[in-house]
Coordinates of C-alpha atoms in Angstrom, one line a residue:
M1001 CA -144.4 64.5 -130.1
K1002 CA -143.9 62.5 -126.9
S1003 CA -144.7 64.1 -123.6
C1004 CA -141.8 63.7 -121.2
R1005 CA -143.0 64.4 -117.7
G1006 CA -140.4 65.3 -115.0
F1007 CA -140.4 67.2 -111.7
T1008 CA -141.6 70.7 -111.7
L1009 CA -139.8 73.5 -110.0
W1010 CA -142.3 73.6 -107.2
E1011 CA -141.9 69.9 -106.4
C1012 CA -138.2 70.3 -106.3
L1013 CA -138.5 73.3 -103.9
V1014 CA -140.8 71.4 -101.6
A1015 CA -138.5 68.4 -101.5
L1016 CA -135.5 70.6 -100.8
I1017 CA -137.4 72.3 -97.9
V1018 CA -138.5 69.0 -96.3
V1019 CA -134.9 67.6 -96.5
S1020 CA -133.4 70.8 -95.1
G1021 CA -136.0 70.9 -92.3
F1022 CA -135.2 67.2 -91.3
T1023 CA -131.4 68.0 -91.4
L1024 CA -131.9 71.0 -89.1
I1025 CA -133.9 68.9 -86.6
V1026 CA -131.3 66.2 -86.5
Q1027 CA -128.5 68.7 -86.1
L1028 CA -130.3 70.4 -83.2
A1029 CA -130.9 67.1 -81.5
L1030 CA -127.3 66.0 -81.8
S1031 CA -125.9 69.3 -80.4
T1032 CA -128.3 69.1 -77.4
I1033 CA -127.2 65.6 -76.6
Q1034 CA -123.6 66.6 -76.9
R1035 CA -124.1 69.6 -74.6
Q1036 CA -125.9 67.5 -72.0
T1037 CA -123.1 64.9 -72.0
F1038 CA -120.5 67.6 -71.6
F1039 CA -122.3 69.2 -68.6
Q1040 CA -122.9 65.8 -67.0
R1041 CA -119.2 64.9 -67.2
D1042 CA -118.3 68.3 -65.8
E1043 CA -120.7 67.8 -62.9
D1044 CA -119.4 64.3 -62.2
R1045 CA -115.8 65.6 -62.2
L1046 CA -116.8 68.4 -59.8
N1047 CA -118.6 65.9 -57.5
W1048 CA -115.5 63.7 -57.6
Y1049 CA -113.2 66.5 -56.5
R1050 CA -115.7 67.4 -53.7
F1051 CA -115.6 63.8 -52.6
K1052 CA -111.8 63.7 -52.5
S1053 CA -111.6 67.0 -50.6
T1054 CA -114.1 65.6 -48.0
L1055 CA -112.0 62.5 -47.4
T1056 CA -108.6 64.1 -47.5
G1057 CA -109.4 67.5 -46.0
D1058 CA -108.3 68.9 -42.7
N1059 CA -111.8 69.4 -41.4
L1060 CA -112.1 65.7 -40.5
A1061 CA -108.4 64.6 -40.8
L1062 CA -109.6 61.0 -41.2
Q1063 CA -107.3 58.2 -39.9
F1064 CA -107.5 54.4 -40.6
V1065 CA -109.0 52.1 -38.0
S1066 CA -109.9 48.9 -39.7
Q1067 CA -111.4 47.3 -42.8
D1068 CA -113.4 44.1 -42.5
K1069 CA -116.7 44.4 -44.5
Q1070 CA -116.7 48.2 -44.2
L1071 CA -113.9 50.7 -44.0
V1072 CA -113.8 52.3 -40.5
L1073 CA -112.1 55.7 -40.1
Y1074 CA -111.6 57.9 -37.1
S1075 CA -111.5 61.7 -37.0
P1076 CA -109.5 63.2 -34.1
I1077 CA -111.2 66.6 -34.9
T1078 CA -114.7 65.4 -34.1
M1079 CA -113.5 62.4 -32.0
K1080 CA -115.9 60.1 -33.8
K1081 CA -115.6 56.9 -35.9
Y1082 CA -117.0 56.9 -39.4
Q1083 CA -117.7 54.2 -42.0
L1084 CA -117.3 54.6 -45.7
I1085 CA -120.1 52.6 -47.2
Y1086 CA -121.2 51.8 -50.8
N1087 CA -124.8 51.0 -51.3
S1088 CA -125.2 49.4 -54.7
E1089 CA -129.0 49.4 -54.6
E1090 CA -129.1 53.2 -54.2
Q1091 CA -125.9 53.7 -56.2
L1092 CA -124.7 55.8 -53.3
L1093 CA -121.3 56.2 -51.6
K1094 CA -121.7 57.6 -48.1
L1095 CA -119.9 58.4 -44.9
T1096 CA -121.9 57.3 -41.8
G1097 CA -121.4 58.1 -38.2
E1098 CA -121.3 55.4 -35.5
K1099 CA -124.7 56.3 -34.0
N1100 CA -126.9 57.8 -36.7
G1101 CA -127.0 59.8 -39.8
Y1102 CA -124.9 59.8 -42.9
L1103 CA -123.3 62.2 -45.4
P1104 CA -123.9 61.3 -49.0
L1105 CA -120.6 61.7 -50.9
L1106 CA -121.3 60.4 -54.4
Y1107 CA -124.5 59.7 -56.3
Q1108 CA -125.1 57.4 -59.3
V1109 CA -122.1 55.2 -58.6
S1110 CA -122.3 52.1 -60.7
T1111 CA -119.1 50.4 -59.5
C1112 CA -117.0 50.9 -56.4
Q1113 CA -113.8 49.3 -55.1
I1114 CA -112.4 50.4 -51.7
K1115 CA -109.3 48.9 -50.2
V1116 CA -106.5 49.8 -47.9
Q1117 CA -103.1 48.3 -48.4
D1118 CA -99.8 49.5 -46.8
S1119 CA -101.6 52.5 -45.3
Y1120 CA -102.8 53.6 -48.7
L1121 CA -106.5 54.1 -49.3
S1122 CA -107.4 53.2 -52.9
I1123 CA -110.9 54.1 -54.2
K1124 CA -112.0 53.4 -57.7
V1125 CA -115.6 54.3 -58.8
G1126 CA -117.6 54.3 -62.0
I1127 CA -120.0 57.2 -62.6
H1128 CA -121.9 57.5 -65.9
N1129 CA -119.5 55.2 -67.8
C1130 CA -116.4 57.1 -66.6
E1131 CA -113.9 55.8 -64.1
Y1132 CA -112.4 57.9 -61.3
Q1133 CA -109.7 56.7 -58.9
M1134 CA -107.6 58.0 -56.1
K1135 CA -104.9 56.8 -53.8
Y1136 CA -104.4 58.5 -50.5
Y1137 CA -102.0 57.9 -47.6
L1138 CA -104.0 57.3 -44.3
L1139 CA -102.4 57.7 -40.9
K1140 CA -103.3 54.8 -38.6
A1141 CA -105.4 55.9 -35.7
G1142 CA -103.6 55.8 -32.4
K1143 CA -105.6 55.8 -29.1
I1144 CA -109.2 56.7 -29.9
Y1145 CA -110.9 59.0 -27.4
E1146 CA -114.7 58.9 -27.6
K1147 CA -116.8 61.9 -26.5

């Protein structure tokens, strides 16, 4: 009689437990990555809406002054000039005052295009492989009164 050796029941159970454990680990890792991506996109969208409300809100009522290398805006509320500046090294879009200080508006900005054409401010930014854009009508600043 020939002896035919196969897998025992215990060997099959151990193999099944190892494979199911590996599958469970992979599934948990994928769901964690998916959840982090969702929350990051949600946070980026919230930051984008906050950025838009800062630029277009009534608390500054920004008006267009000029655009050479930087976009210069004026607020009749605060009676100050501001510059909208993109710093590619810091990946930061910020609003700076004439004398000192700045207000960080958007972080981790990989690409940024700012232009004014026919009194419309167009801003297109890339954050975490997503593109956000806005177009906003800017009034031209009349006589600027400095404090």
